[in-house]
Amino acid sequence: SLKSFWTQTYKSGKARFDILKVAPGSFQLIHIVPSLFILYLLITGIFSIISSHFFTLFTLALGIYLLVLIIQSAIGTLRIKKINSLFIVPLTTIIMHFAYGLGFIRKFLHD
């Protein structure tokens, strides 16, 4: 289910933080990109209330992210020839990025 996928991915984000503490040499930028993206959206989202420049930065990042998901889904759909992947891939990718990123951030803040 999507709920169990969220839980599993959230725990993966928390576990990745623990792994990086124990083995700092295993760090790769990709491990923190989801967390950085979430923080970027949070900061620009909050500041967009007081500045239209931040709103532009927020909507631009979100728009590019969603466009990439749509393109990724279209390519995947063409490869596997299953139309339902056009809808499933973006949803599961969003869940994966946000659950992992939030798990990593939570572990960072509460460790």
Coordinates of C-alpha atoms in Angstrom, one line a residue:
S1 CA 0.0 0.0 0.0
L2 CA 1.0 3.6 -0.4
K3 CA 1.0 4.0 3.4
S4 CA 3.4 1.2 4.0
F5 CA 5.6 2.5 1.1
W6 CA 5.7 5.9 2.9
T7 CA 6.6 4.2 6.2
Q8 CA 9.3 2.1 4.7
T9 CA 10.8 5.0 2.8
Y10 CA 10.6 7.3 5.9
K11 CA 12.5 4.7 7.9
S12 CA 15.1 4.5 5.1
G13 CA 15.7 8.2 5.4
K14 CA 16.3 7.8 9.1
A15 CA 18.5 4.8 8.6
R16 CA 20.6 6.7 6.0
F17 CA 21.4 9.3 8.6
D18 CA 22.6 6.6 11.0
I19 CA 24.7 5.0 8.2
L20 CA 26.4 8.3 7.4
K21 CA 27.2 8.9 11.1
V22 CA 28.9 5.5 11.3
A23 CA 30.5 5.5 7.9
P24 CA 31.0 9.1 6.8
G25 CA 33.0 7.9 3.8
S26 CA 29.8 6.5 2.3
F27 CA 28.4 10.0 1.9
Q28 CA 27.1 10.9 -1.6
L29 CA 25.2 14.1 -2.4
I30 CA 22.2 12.1 -3.6
H31 CA 21.6 11.0 0.1
I32 CA 20.7 14.5 1.1
V33 CA 19.1 16.0 -2.0
P34 CA 15.5 15.0 -1.0
S35 CA 16.0 16.7 2.4
L36 CA 17.5 19.8 0.8
F37 CA 14.6 20.0 -1.6
I38 CA 12.1 19.8 1.2
L39 CA 13.9 22.5 3.2
Y40 CA 14.1 24.7 0.0
L41 CA 10.3 24.3 -0.5
L42 CA 9.6 25.0 3.2
I43 CA 11.8 28.2 3.3
T44 CA 10.7 29.6 0.0
G45 CA 7.1 28.7 0.8
I46 CA 7.2 30.5 4.1
F47 CA 9.0 33.6 2.7
S48 CA 6.6 33.7 -0.4
I49 CA 4.0 35.1 2.0
I50 CA 6.0 38.3 2.3
S51 CA 7.8 38.4 -1.0
S52 CA 6.7 37.6 -4.6
H53 CA 10.4 36.8 -5.4
F54 CA 10.2 33.8 -3.0
F55 CA 6.9 32.8 -4.4
T56 CA 8.5 32.7 -7.9
L57 CA 11.4 30.6 -6.6
F58 CA 8.9 28.3 -4.9
T59 CA 6.6 27.8 -7.9
L60 CA 9.6 27.5 -10.3
A61 CA 11.2 24.7 -8.3
L62 CA 7.9 22.9 -7.8
G63 CA 7.0 23.3 -11.5
I64 CA 10.4 21.9 -12.6
Y65 CA 10.1 19.0 -10.2
L66 CA 6.6 18.1 -11.4
L67 CA 7.6 18.5 -15.1
V68 CA 10.5 16.1 -14.6
L69 CA 8.1 13.6 -12.9
I70 CA 5.7 13.8 -15.9
I71 CA 8.5 13.3 -18.4
Q72 CA 9.9 10.4 -16.3
S73 CA 6.5 8.8 -16.2
A74 CA 5.9 9.3 -19.9
I75 CA 9.3 7.7 -20.7
G76 CA 8.6 4.8 -18.3
T77 CA 5.1 4.3 -19.8
L78 CA 6.5 4.1 -23.3
R79 CA 9.2 1.6 -22.2
I80 CA 6.9 -0.8 -20.3
K81 CA 3.7 -0.1 -22.3
K82 CA 1.5 0.2 -19.3
I83 CA -0.6 3.3 -19.2
N84 CA -1.2 3.1 -15.4
S85 CA 2.5 3.8 -14.8
L86 CA 1.8 7.3 -16.1
F87 CA -0.1 8.0 -12.9
I88 CA 1.6 5.6 -10.4
V89 CA 5.2 6.7 -11.1
P90 CA 4.8 10.4 -10.2
L91 CA 2.8 9.5 -7.0
T92 CA 5.3 7.0 -5.8
T93 CA 8.2 9.2 -6.6
I94 CA 6.7 12.1 -4.7
I95 CA 6.1 9.8 -1.7
M96 CA 9.6 8.4 -2.0
H97 CA 11.3 11.8 -2.0
F98 CA 9.3 13.4 0.7
A99 CA 9.1 10.4 3.1
Y100 CA 12.9 9.8 2.7
G101 CA 13.7 13.5 3.1
L102 CA 11.5 14.0 6.1
G103 CA 12.9 10.8 7.8
F104 CA 16.4 12.1 7.2
I105 CA 15.6 15.6 8.6
R106 CA 13.8 14.1 11.6
K107 CA 16.7 11.9 12.5
F108 CA 19.1 14.8 12.0
L109 CA 17.1 17.1 14.3
H110 CA 16.4 14.4 17.0
D111 CA 19.6 12.6 17.2

